[in-house]
């Protein structure tokens, strides 16, 4: 059996990253230990130091892979699908070829900073059914890059830009904040300071989630769903063939940036209400 640890370098605390490797190093020293590990990470200095220790240097095999090649292929395939999609033919008929230019694809690869979730989010945003792909591409390229070294900063900025383009940003952010708050209450480590109405909503099944949120926020029926439906690049919404309320499924493609943004909005909303 093999345990896969993907993107070890993305753990927030570098000391935790080192501790994980040290625990693995102790484990693999035992002949009776039959598990293998497949670890992916950027070649950060503190991680390389651990791999160079006597416990791991002979027990591991390093494979250097240029991720930029993989990202370049990901974007090329994504844009080829868009060009071949009949619903975009009229919108892209006058766009110069090749589209996008090699320079723009290179810029997207650089902005990805090794984050596949960034590339996936960008392609979902550009291929949205109700927008011109070329215009969406220019929006992404027009976002100012973060000056911080963390690659997650650019992902956070991308999410913020997408959320800001919702038709009613204030309403959309509130709906997201309440969804995350209600889901958090259902876990054992829930925040006891949350309003009683949210705690009660957490006991309901997901099919009634939006209905409850509409009541909490005094929204008209359907407004919560409309708010989320604009965020196809961030949220997957599936509606079954039967009753809308009984077959609704909401999944976040990637929740970390949404949690940080929506939680901030939730706190601001509570402060205004009190």
PDB file of C-alpha atoms in Angstrom:
ATOM      1  CA  UNK A   1       0.000   0.000   0.000  1.00  0.00           C
ATOM      2  CA  UNK A   2       1.070   3.558  -0.732  1.00  0.00           C
ATOM      3  CA  UNK A   3       0.138   6.739   1.124  1.00  0.00           C
ATOM      4  CA  UNK A   4       0.076   9.833  -1.108  1.00  0.00           C
ATOM      5  CA  UNK A   5       0.917  13.228   0.404  1.00  0.00           C
ATOM      6  CA  UNK A   6       0.281  15.874  -2.212  1.00  0.00           C
ATOM      7  CA  UNK A   7       1.775  19.401  -1.994  1.00  0.00           C
ATOM      8  CA  UNK A   8       3.467  18.998   1.371  1.00  0.00           C
ATOM      9  CA  UNK A   9       4.914  22.495   1.041  1.00  0.00           C
ATOM     10  CA  UNK A  10       1.387  23.965   1.190  1.00  0.00           C
ATOM     11  CA  UNK A  11       1.014  23.148   4.884  1.00  0.00           C
ATOM     12  CA  UNK A  12       0.816  26.537   6.596  1.00  0.00           C
ATOM     13  CA  UNK A  13       3.570  25.889   9.151  1.00  0.00           C
ATOM     14  CA  UNK A  14       6.996  24.834   7.776  1.00  0.00           C
ATOM     15  CA  UNK A  15       7.737  23.146  11.103  1.00  0.00           C
ATOM     16  CA  UNK A  16       4.709  20.897  10.591  1.00  0.00           C
ATOM     17  CA  UNK A  17       6.049  19.984   7.150  1.00  0.00           C
ATOM     18  CA  UNK A  18       9.381  19.006   8.691  1.00  0.00           C
ATOM     19  CA  UNK A  19       7.678  17.048  11.489  1.00  0.00           C
ATOM     20  CA  UNK A  20       5.695  14.997   8.957  1.00  0.00           C
ATOM     21  CA  UNK A  21       8.883  13.983   7.156  1.00  0.00           C
ATOM     22  CA  UNK A  22      10.649  13.184  10.435  1.00  0.00           C
ATOM     23  CA  UNK A  23       7.793  10.889  11.510  1.00  0.00           C
ATOM     24  CA  UNK A  24       7.930   9.117   8.139  1.00  0.00           C
ATOM     25  CA  UNK A  25      11.725   8.831   8.438  1.00  0.00           C
ATOM     26  CA  UNK A  26      11.423   7.035  11.786  1.00  0.00           C
ATOM     27  CA  UNK A  27       8.718   4.713  10.479  1.00  0.00           C
ATOM     28  CA  UNK A  28      10.533   3.549   7.336  1.00  0.00           C
ATOM     29  CA  UNK A  29      13.569   2.509   9.397  1.00  0.00           C
ATOM     30  CA  UNK A  30      11.653  -0.564  10.616  1.00  0.00           C
ATOM     31  CA  UNK A  31      11.824  -3.592   8.352  1.00  0.00           C
ATOM     32  CA  UNK A  32       8.296  -4.585   9.379  1.00  0.00           C
ATOM     33  CA  UNK A  33       6.922  -1.276   8.097  1.00  0.00           C
ATOM     34  CA  UNK A  34       5.305  -2.189   4.772  1.00  0.00           C
ATOM     35  CA  UNK A  35       3.779   1.118   3.726  1.00  0.00           C
ATOM     36  CA  UNK A  36       5.245   3.281   0.995  1.00  0.00           C
ATOM     37  CA  UNK A  37       4.952   7.047   0.624  1.00  0.00           C
ATOM     38  CA  UNK A  38       4.565   9.164  -2.486  1.00  0.00           C
ATOM     39  CA  UNK A  39       5.226  12.797  -1.569  1.00  0.00           C
ATOM     40  CA  UNK A  40       4.928  15.791  -3.878  1.00  0.00           C
ATOM     41  CA  UNK A  41       6.269  19.212  -2.998  1.00  0.00           C
ATOM     42  CA  UNK A  42       8.228  22.156  -4.249  1.00  0.00           C
ATOM     43  CA  UNK A  43      11.947  21.791  -3.475  1.00  0.00           C
ATOM     44  CA  UNK A  44      11.849  24.081  -0.441  1.00  0.00           C
ATOM     45  CA  UNK A  45      15.175  24.362   1.393  1.00  0.00           C
ATOM     46  CA  UNK A  46      13.910  23.135   4.780  1.00  0.00           C
ATOM     47  CA  UNK A  47      12.354  20.061   3.147  1.00  0.00           C
ATOM     48  CA  UNK A  48      15.470  19.263   1.149  1.00  0.00           C
ATOM     49  CA  UNK A  49      17.475  19.323   4.388  1.00  0.00           C
ATOM     50  CA  UNK A  50      15.240  16.598   5.853  1.00  0.00           C
ATOM     51  CA  UNK A  51      15.435  14.468   2.709  1.00  0.00           C
ATOM     52  CA  UNK A  52      19.232  14.735   2.883  1.00  0.00           C
ATOM     53  CA  UNK A  53      19.390  13.212   6.370  1.00  0.00           C
ATOM     54  CA  UNK A  54      20.797   9.699   6.768  1.00  0.00           C
ATOM     55  CA  UNK A  55      17.329   8.303   7.587  1.00  0.00           C
ATOM     56  CA  UNK A  56      15.840   9.349   4.251  1.00  0.00           C
ATOM     57  CA  UNK A  57      18.644   9.858   1.774  1.00  0.00           C
ATOM     58  CA  UNK A  58      18.929   6.107   1.035  1.00  0.00           C
ATOM     59  CA  UNK A  59      15.245   5.312   1.598  1.00  0.00           C
ATOM     60  CA  UNK A  60      13.874   7.756  -0.975  1.00  0.00           C
ATOM     61  CA  UNK A  61      14.096   8.447  -4.656  1.00  0.00           C
ATOM     62  CA  UNK A  62      13.753  12.025  -5.809  1.00  0.00           C
ATOM     63  CA  UNK A  63      11.962  12.733  -9.073  1.00  0.00           C
ATOM     64  CA  UNK A  64      12.235  16.246 -10.446  1.00  0.00           C
ATOM     65  CA  UNK A  65       9.287  17.200 -12.606  1.00  0.00           C
ATOM     66  CA  UNK A  66       8.890  20.527 -14.359  1.00  0.00           C
ATOM     67  CA  UNK A  67       5.350  21.445 -13.395  1.00  0.00           C
ATOM     68  CA  UNK A  68       5.260  24.322 -15.842  1.00  0.00           C
ATOM     69  CA  UNK A  69       5.144  21.823 -18.708  1.00  0.00           C
ATOM     70  CA  UNK A  70       2.072  20.214 -17.171  1.00  0.00           C
ATOM     71  CA  UNK A  71       0.364  23.565 -16.675  1.00  0.00           C
ATOM     72  CA  UNK A  72       1.117  24.620 -20.233  1.00  0.00           C
ATOM     73  CA  UNK A  73      -0.537  21.453 -21.507  1.00  0.00           C
ATOM     74  CA  UNK A  74      -3.511  21.959 -19.162  1.00  0.00           C
ATOM     75  CA  UNK A  75      -4.180  25.451 -20.513  1.00  0.00           C
ATOM     76  CA  UNK A  76      -3.637  24.427 -24.144  1.00  0.00           C
ATOM     77  CA  UNK A  77      -6.146  21.583 -23.863  1.00  0.00           C
ATOM     78  CA  UNK A  78      -8.633  23.805 -22.064  1.00  0.00           C
ATOM     79  CA  UNK A  79      -8.509  26.549 -24.674  1.00  0.00           C
ATOM     80  CA  UNK A  80      -8.721  23.983 -27.493  1.00  0.00           C
ATOM     81  CA  UNK A  81     -11.979  22.687 -25.985  1.00  0.00           C
ATOM     82  CA  UNK A  82     -13.342  26.222 -25.840  1.00  0.00           C
ATOM     83  CA  UNK A  83     -12.421  26.890 -29.474  1.00  0.00           C
ATOM     84  CA  UNK A  84     -14.118  23.646 -30.521  1.00  0.00           C
ATOM     85  CA  UNK A  85     -17.261  24.360 -28.513  1.00  0.00           C
ATOM     86  CA  UNK A  86     -20.046  25.454 -30.857  1.00  0.00           C
ATOM     87  CA  UNK A  87     -21.582  27.846 -28.326  1.00  0.00           C
ATOM     88  CA  UNK A  88     -18.452  30.014 -28.388  1.00  0.00           C
ATOM     89  CA  UNK A  89     -17.890  30.111 -32.161  1.00  0.00           C
ATOM     90  CA  UNK A  90     -19.705  33.397 -32.747  1.00  0.00           C
ATOM     91  CA  UNK A  91     -18.039  35.074 -29.769  1.00  0.00           C
ATOM     92  CA  UNK A  92     -14.559  34.022 -30.914  1.00  0.00           C
ATOM     93  CA  UNK A  93     -14.993  34.325 -34.669  1.00  0.00           C
ATOM     94  CA  UNK A  94     -13.028  37.601 -34.931  1.00  0.00           C
ATOM     95  CA  UNK A  95     -10.404  36.851 -32.292  1.00  0.00           C
ATOM     96  CA  UNK A  96      -6.871  36.640 -33.806  1.00  0.00           C
ATOM     97  CA  UNK A  97      -5.344  33.169 -33.953  1.00  0.00           C
ATOM     98  CA  UNK A  98      -3.645  31.504 -32.247  1.00  0.00           C
ATOM     99  CA  UNK A  99      -5.903  32.130 -29.292  1.00  0.00           C
ATOM    100  CA  UNK A 100      -4.688  32.798 -26.747  1.00  0.00           C
ATOM    101  CA  UNK A 101      -1.227  33.891 -27.818  1.00  0.00           C
ATOM    102  CA  UNK A 102       1.755  31.893 -26.497  1.00  0.00           C
ATOM    103  CA  UNK A 103       2.691  34.909 -24.369  1.00  0.00           C
ATOM    104  CA  UNK A 104      -0.686  34.910 -22.629  1.00  0.00           C
ATOM    105  CA  UNK A 105      -0.564  31.187 -21.961  1.00  0.00           C
ATOM    106  CA  UNK A 106       2.917  31.625 -20.503  1.00  0.00           C
ATOM    107  CA  UNK A 107       1.592  34.389 -18.247  1.00  0.00           C
ATOM    108  CA  UNK A 108      -1.214  32.119 -17.005  1.00  0.00           C
ATOM    109  CA  UNK A 109       1.298  29.353 -16.311  1.00  0.00           C
ATOM    110  CA  UNK A 110       3.465  31.757 -14.298  1.00  0.00           C
ATOM    111  CA  UNK A 111       0.472  33.001 -12.334  1.00  0.00           C
ATOM    112  CA  UNK A 112      -0.487  29.434 -11.454  1.00  0.00           C
ATOM    113  CA  UNK A 113       2.703  29.100  -9.375  1.00  0.00           C
ATOM    114  CA  UNK A 114       2.331  25.330  -9.292  1.00  0.00           C
ATOM    115  CA  UNK A 115      -1.308  25.450  -8.101  1.00  0.00           C
ATOM    116  CA  UNK A 116      -3.526  23.230 -10.247  1.00  0.00           C
ATOM    117  CA  UNK A 117      -6.586  24.624  -8.487  1.00  0.00           C
ATOM    118  CA  UNK A 118      -5.644  28.059  -9.853  1.00  0.00           C
ATOM    119  CA  UNK A 119      -5.485  26.725 -13.414  1.00  0.00           C
ATOM    120  CA  UNK A 120      -8.761  24.808 -13.013  1.00  0.00           C
ATOM    121  CA  UNK A 121     -10.553  27.848 -11.575  1.00  0.00           C
ATOM    122  CA  UNK A 122      -9.289  30.079 -14.379  1.00  0.00           C
ATOM    123  CA  UNK A 123     -10.505  27.670 -17.055  1.00  0.00           C
ATOM    124  CA  UNK A 124     -13.941  27.331 -15.450  1.00  0.00           C
ATOM    125  CA  UNK A 125     -14.186  31.119 -15.240  1.00  0.00           C
ATOM    126  CA  UNK A 126     -13.158  31.624 -18.877  1.00  0.00           C
ATOM    127  CA  UNK A 127     -15.466  28.889 -20.184  1.00  0.00           C
ATOM    128  CA  UNK A 128     -18.551  30.176 -18.386  1.00  0.00           C
ATOM    129  CA  UNK A 129     -21.649  29.645 -20.553  1.00  0.00           C
ATOM    130  CA  UNK A 130     -22.927  33.225 -20.307  1.00  0.00           C
ATOM    131  CA  UNK A 131     -19.751  35.166 -21.108  1.00  0.00           C
ATOM    132  CA  UNK A 132     -17.293  35.823 -23.921  1.00  0.00           C
ATOM    133  CA  UNK A 133     -14.219  33.616 -23.253  1.00  0.00           C
ATOM    134  CA  UNK A 134     -11.806  36.212 -24.614  1.00  0.00           C
ATOM    135  CA  UNK A 135     -13.266  38.912 -22.373  1.00  0.00           C
ATOM    136  CA  UNK A 136     -13.055  36.559 -19.390  1.00  0.00           C
ATOM    137  CA  UNK A 137      -9.420  35.813 -20.243  1.00  0.00           C
ATOM    138  CA  UNK A 138      -8.576  39.521 -20.281  1.00  0.00           C
ATOM    139  CA  UNK A 139     -10.209  39.918 -16.862  1.00  0.00           C
ATOM    140  CA  UNK A 140      -7.928  37.218 -15.434  1.00  0.00           C
ATOM    141  CA  UNK A 141      -4.821  38.703 -17.027  1.00  0.00           C
ATOM    142  CA  UNK A 142      -5.820  42.142 -15.798  1.00  0.00           C
ATOM    143  CA  UNK A 143      -5.818  41.081 -12.137  1.00  0.00           C
ATOM    144  CA  UNK A 144      -2.869  42.573 -10.311  1.00  0.00           C
ATOM    145  CA  UNK A 145      -0.513  39.883  -9.056  1.00  0.00           C
ATOM    146  CA  UNK A 146       0.205  39.586  -5.373  1.00  0.00           C
ATOM    147  CA  UNK A 147       3.519  40.960  -4.134  1.00  0.00           C
ATOM    148  CA  UNK A 148       3.662  38.272  -1.450  1.00  0.00           C
ATOM    149  CA  UNK A 149       5.627  35.067  -1.973  1.00  0.00           C
ATOM    150  CA  UNK A 150       2.795  32.677  -1.088  1.00  0.00           C
ATOM    151  CA  UNK A 151       1.172  31.208  -4.248  1.00  0.00           C
ATOM    152  CA  UNK A 152      -2.136  31.015  -2.367  1.00  0.00           C
ATOM    153  CA  UNK A 153      -2.265  34.812  -2.335  1.00  0.00           C
ATOM    154  CA  UNK A 154      -2.835  34.906  -6.108  1.00  0.00           C
ATOM    155  CA  UNK A 155      -5.528  32.237  -5.761  1.00  0.00           C
ATOM    156  CA  UNK A 156      -7.196  34.318  -3.064  1.00  0.00           C
ATOM    157  CA  UNK A 157      -7.074  37.400  -5.289  1.00  0.00           C
ATOM    158  CA  UNK A 158      -8.585  35.421  -8.178  1.00  0.00           C
ATOM    159  CA  UNK A 159     -11.468  34.209  -6.002  1.00  0.00           C
ATOM    160  CA  UNK A 160     -12.070  37.737  -4.730  1.00  0.00           C
ATOM    161  CA  UNK A 161     -12.219  39.062  -8.293  1.00  0.00           C
ATOM    162  CA  UNK A 162     -14.705  36.372  -9.347  1.00  0.00           C
ATOM    163  CA  UNK A 163     -16.894  37.006  -6.312  1.00  0.00           C
ATOM    164  CA  UNK A 164     -16.807  40.764  -6.917  1.00  0.00           C
ATOM    165  CA  UNK A 165     -18.303  40.246 -10.361  1.00  0.00           C
ATOM    166  CA  UNK A 166     -21.474  38.672  -9.047  1.00  0.00           C
ATOM    167  CA  UNK A 167     -24.569  40.676  -9.930  1.00  0.00           C
ATOM    168  CA  UNK A 168     -25.260  41.374  -6.245  1.00  0.00           C
ATOM    169  CA  UNK A 169     -21.942  40.894  -4.461  1.00  0.00           C
ATOM    170  CA  UNK A 170     -23.298  41.774  -1.023  1.00  0.00           C
ATOM    171  CA  UNK A 171     -26.075  39.195  -1.252  1.00  0.00           C
ATOM    172  CA  UNK A 172     -23.790  36.536  -2.718  1.00  0.00           C
ATOM    173  CA  UNK A 173     -21.194  36.957   0.027  1.00  0.00           C
ATOM    174  CA  UNK A 174     -23.862  36.692   2.705  1.00  0.00           C
ATOM    175  CA  UNK A 175     -25.249  33.490   1.178  1.00  0.00           C
ATOM    176  CA  UNK A 176     -21.736  31.968   1.038  1.00  0.00           C
ATOM    177  CA  UNK A 177     -20.986  33.026   4.607  1.00  0.00           C
ATOM    178  CA  UNK A 178     -24.197  31.463   5.929  1.00  0.00           C
ATOM    179  CA  UNK A 179     -23.655  28.210   3.999  1.00  0.00           C
ATOM    180  CA  UNK A 180     -20.192  27.855   5.535  1.00  0.00           C
ATOM    181  CA  UNK A 181     -21.448  28.846   8.980  1.00  0.00           C
ATOM    182  CA  UNK A 182     -24.294  26.313   8.872  1.00  0.00           C
ATOM    183  CA  UNK A 183     -21.967  23.545   7.714  1.00  0.00           C
ATOM    184  CA  UNK A 184     -19.486  24.392  10.456  1.00  0.00           C
ATOM    185  CA  UNK A 185     -22.143  24.047  13.132  1.00  0.00           C
ATOM    186  CA  UNK A 186     -22.724  20.452  12.068  1.00  0.00           C
ATOM    187  CA  UNK A 187     -19.177  19.569  13.186  1.00  0.00           C
ATOM    188  CA  UNK A 188     -18.128  18.937  16.769  1.00  0.00           C
ATOM    189  CA  UNK A 189     -15.790  21.956  16.795  1.00  0.00           C
ATOM    190  CA  UNK A 190     -18.622  24.348  15.970  1.00  0.00           C
ATOM    191  CA  UNK A 191     -18.529  27.966  17.098  1.00  0.00           C
ATOM    192  CA  UNK A 192     -20.933  28.321  20.039  1.00  0.00           C
ATOM    193  CA  UNK A 193     -21.202  32.070  19.433  1.00  0.00           C
ATOM    194  CA  UNK A 194     -23.133  31.636  16.194  1.00  0.00           C
ATOM    195  CA  UNK A 195     -26.785  32.726  16.204  1.00  0.00           C
ATOM    196  CA  UNK A 196     -29.355  30.140  17.382  1.00  0.00           C
ATOM    197  CA  UNK A 197     -31.109  30.253  13.979  1.00  0.00           C
ATOM    198  CA  UNK A 198     -27.949  28.969  12.270  1.00  0.00           C
ATOM    199  CA  UNK A 199     -27.557  26.192  14.836  1.00  0.00           C
ATOM    200  CA  UNK A 200     -31.117  25.066  14.159  1.00  0.00           C
ATOM    201  CA  UNK A 201     -30.550  25.196  10.396  1.00  0.00           C
ATOM    202  CA  UNK A 202     -27.557  22.872  10.747  1.00  0.00           C
ATOM    203  CA  UNK A 203     -29.872  20.044  11.811  1.00  0.00           C
ATOM    204  CA  UNK A 204     -31.710  20.144   8.478  1.00  0.00           C
ATOM    205  CA  UNK A 205     -30.681  18.196   5.413  1.00  0.00           C
ATOM    206  CA  UNK A 206     -28.821  19.901   2.589  1.00  0.00           C
ATOM    207  CA  UNK A 207     -31.849  19.932   0.291  1.00  0.00           C
ATOM    208  CA  UNK A 208     -33.466  22.627   2.431  1.00  0.00           C
ATOM    209  CA  UNK A 209     -30.291  24.628   2.942  1.00  0.00           C
ATOM    210  CA  UNK A 210     -31.010  27.457   0.518  1.00  0.00           C
ATOM    211  CA  UNK A 211     -34.614  27.739   1.656  1.00  0.00           C
ATOM    212  CA  UNK A 212     -33.447  28.258   5.245  1.00  0.00           C
ATOM    213  CA  UNK A 213     -30.797  30.785   4.175  1.00  0.00           C
ATOM    214  CA  UNK A 214     -33.401  32.754   2.241  1.00  0.00           C
ATOM    215  CA  UNK A 215     -35.494  32.940   5.404  1.00  0.00           C
ATOM    216  CA  UNK A 216     -32.527  33.977   7.541  1.00  0.00           C
ATOM    217  CA  UNK A 217     -31.528  36.730   5.112  1.00  0.00           C
ATOM    218  CA  UNK A 218     -35.102  37.776   4.252  1.00  0.00           C
ATOM    219  CA  UNK A 219     -34.591  36.916   0.568  1.00  0.00           C
ATOM    220  CA  UNK A 220     -37.272  36.110  -1.970  1.00  0.00           C
ATOM    221  CA  UNK A 221     -37.631  32.443  -3.015  1.00  0.00           C
ATOM    222  CA  UNK A 222     -34.908  31.533  -5.515  1.00  0.00           C
ATOM    223  CA  UNK A 223     -32.580  34.454  -4.736  1.00  0.00           C
ATOM    224  CA  UNK A 224     -30.031  32.346  -2.878  1.00  0.00           C
ATOM    225  CA  UNK A 225     -29.859  29.839  -5.735  1.00  0.00           C
ATOM    226  CA  UNK A 226     -29.478  32.635  -8.303  1.00  0.00           C
ATOM    227  CA  UNK A 227     -26.636  34.148  -6.278  1.00  0.00           C
ATOM    228  CA  UNK A 228     -24.694  30.872  -6.265  1.00  0.00           C
ATOM    229  CA  UNK A 229     -25.509  29.969  -9.848  1.00  0.00           C
ATOM    230  CA  UNK A 230     -23.369  32.889 -11.038  1.00  0.00           C
ATOM    231  CA  UNK A 231     -20.305  31.306  -9.410  1.00  0.00           C
ATOM    232  CA  UNK A 232     -19.962  28.209 -11.585  1.00  0.00           C
ATOM    233  CA  UNK A 233     -16.162  28.527 -11.551  1.00  0.00           C
ATOM    234  CA  UNK A 234     -16.130  28.259  -7.750  1.00  0.00           C
ATOM    235  CA  UNK A 235     -19.182  26.165  -6.902  1.00  0.00           C
ATOM    236  CA  UNK A 236     -20.741  23.045  -8.387  1.00  0.00           C
ATOM    237  CA  UNK A 237     -24.534  23.088  -8.190  1.00  0.00           C
ATOM    238  CA  UNK A 238     -26.391  19.964  -9.258  1.00  0.00           C
ATOM    239  CA  UNK A 239     -30.162  19.753  -9.470  1.00  0.00           C
ATOM    240  CA  UNK A 240     -31.810  16.351  -9.789  1.00  0.00           C
ATOM    241  CA  UNK A 241     -34.558  15.516 -12.262  1.00  0.00           C
ATOM    242  CA  UNK A 242     -37.259  15.526  -9.576  1.00  0.00           C
ATOM    243  CA  UNK A 243     -38.106  18.163  -6.990  1.00  0.00           C
ATOM    244  CA  UNK A 244     -35.657  21.067  -6.926  1.00  0.00           C
ATOM    245  CA  UNK A 245     -35.597  21.220  -3.139  1.00  0.00           C
ATOM    246  CA  UNK A 246     -35.177  17.466  -2.721  1.00  0.00           C
ATOM    247  CA  UNK A 247     -32.331  16.979  -5.201  1.00  0.00           C
ATOM    248  CA  UNK A 248     -30.175  20.076  -4.797  1.00  0.00           C
ATOM    249  CA  UNK A 249     -26.451  19.452  -4.278  1.00  0.00           C
ATOM    250  CA  UNK A 250     -23.919  22.203  -3.552  1.00  0.00           C
ATOM    251  CA  UNK A 251     -20.192  21.507  -3.567  1.00  0.00           C
ATOM    252  CA  UNK A 252     -17.250  23.924  -3.402  1.00  0.00           C
ATOM    253  CA  UNK A 253     -14.481  23.253  -5.905  1.00  0.00           C
ATOM    254  CA  UNK A 254     -11.980  24.593  -3.379  1.00  0.00           C
ATOM    255  CA  UNK A 255     -13.079  26.022  -0.040  1.00  0.00           C
ATOM    256  CA  UNK A 256     -10.031  27.644   1.565  1.00  0.00           C
ATOM    257  CA  UNK A 257     -10.173  31.041  -0.197  1.00  0.00           C
ATOM    258  CA  UNK A 258     -13.988  31.114  -0.017  1.00  0.00           C
ATOM    259  CA  UNK A 259     -13.859  30.414   3.716  1.00  0.00           C
ATOM    260  CA  UNK A 260     -11.413  33.243   4.374  1.00  0.00           C
ATOM    261  CA  UNK A 261     -13.334  35.740   2.237  1.00  0.00           C
ATOM    262  CA  UNK A 262     -16.844  34.726   3.277  1.00  0.00           C
ATOM    263  CA  UNK A 263     -15.948  34.459   6.962  1.00  0.00           C
ATOM    264  CA  UNK A 264     -14.664  38.042   6.874  1.00  0.00           C
ATOM    265  CA  UNK A 265     -17.925  39.147   5.243  1.00  0.00           C
ATOM    266  CA  UNK A 266     -19.957  37.206   7.851  1.00  0.00           C
ATOM    267  CA  UNK A 267     -18.162  38.950  10.728  1.00  0.00           C
ATOM    268  CA  UNK A 268     -18.687  42.344   9.102  1.00  0.00           C
ATOM    269  CA  UNK A 269     -22.395  41.566   8.687  1.00  0.00           C
ATOM    270  CA  UNK A 270     -22.752  40.542  12.346  1.00  0.00           C
ATOM    271  CA  UNK A 271     -21.006  43.735  13.504  1.00  0.00           C
ATOM    272  CA  UNK A 272     -23.439  45.884  11.501  1.00  0.00           C
ATOM    273  CA  UNK A 273     -26.427  43.959  12.843  1.00  0.00           C
ATOM    274  CA  UNK A 274     -25.308  44.393  16.457  1.00  0.00           C
TER     275      UNK A 274
END
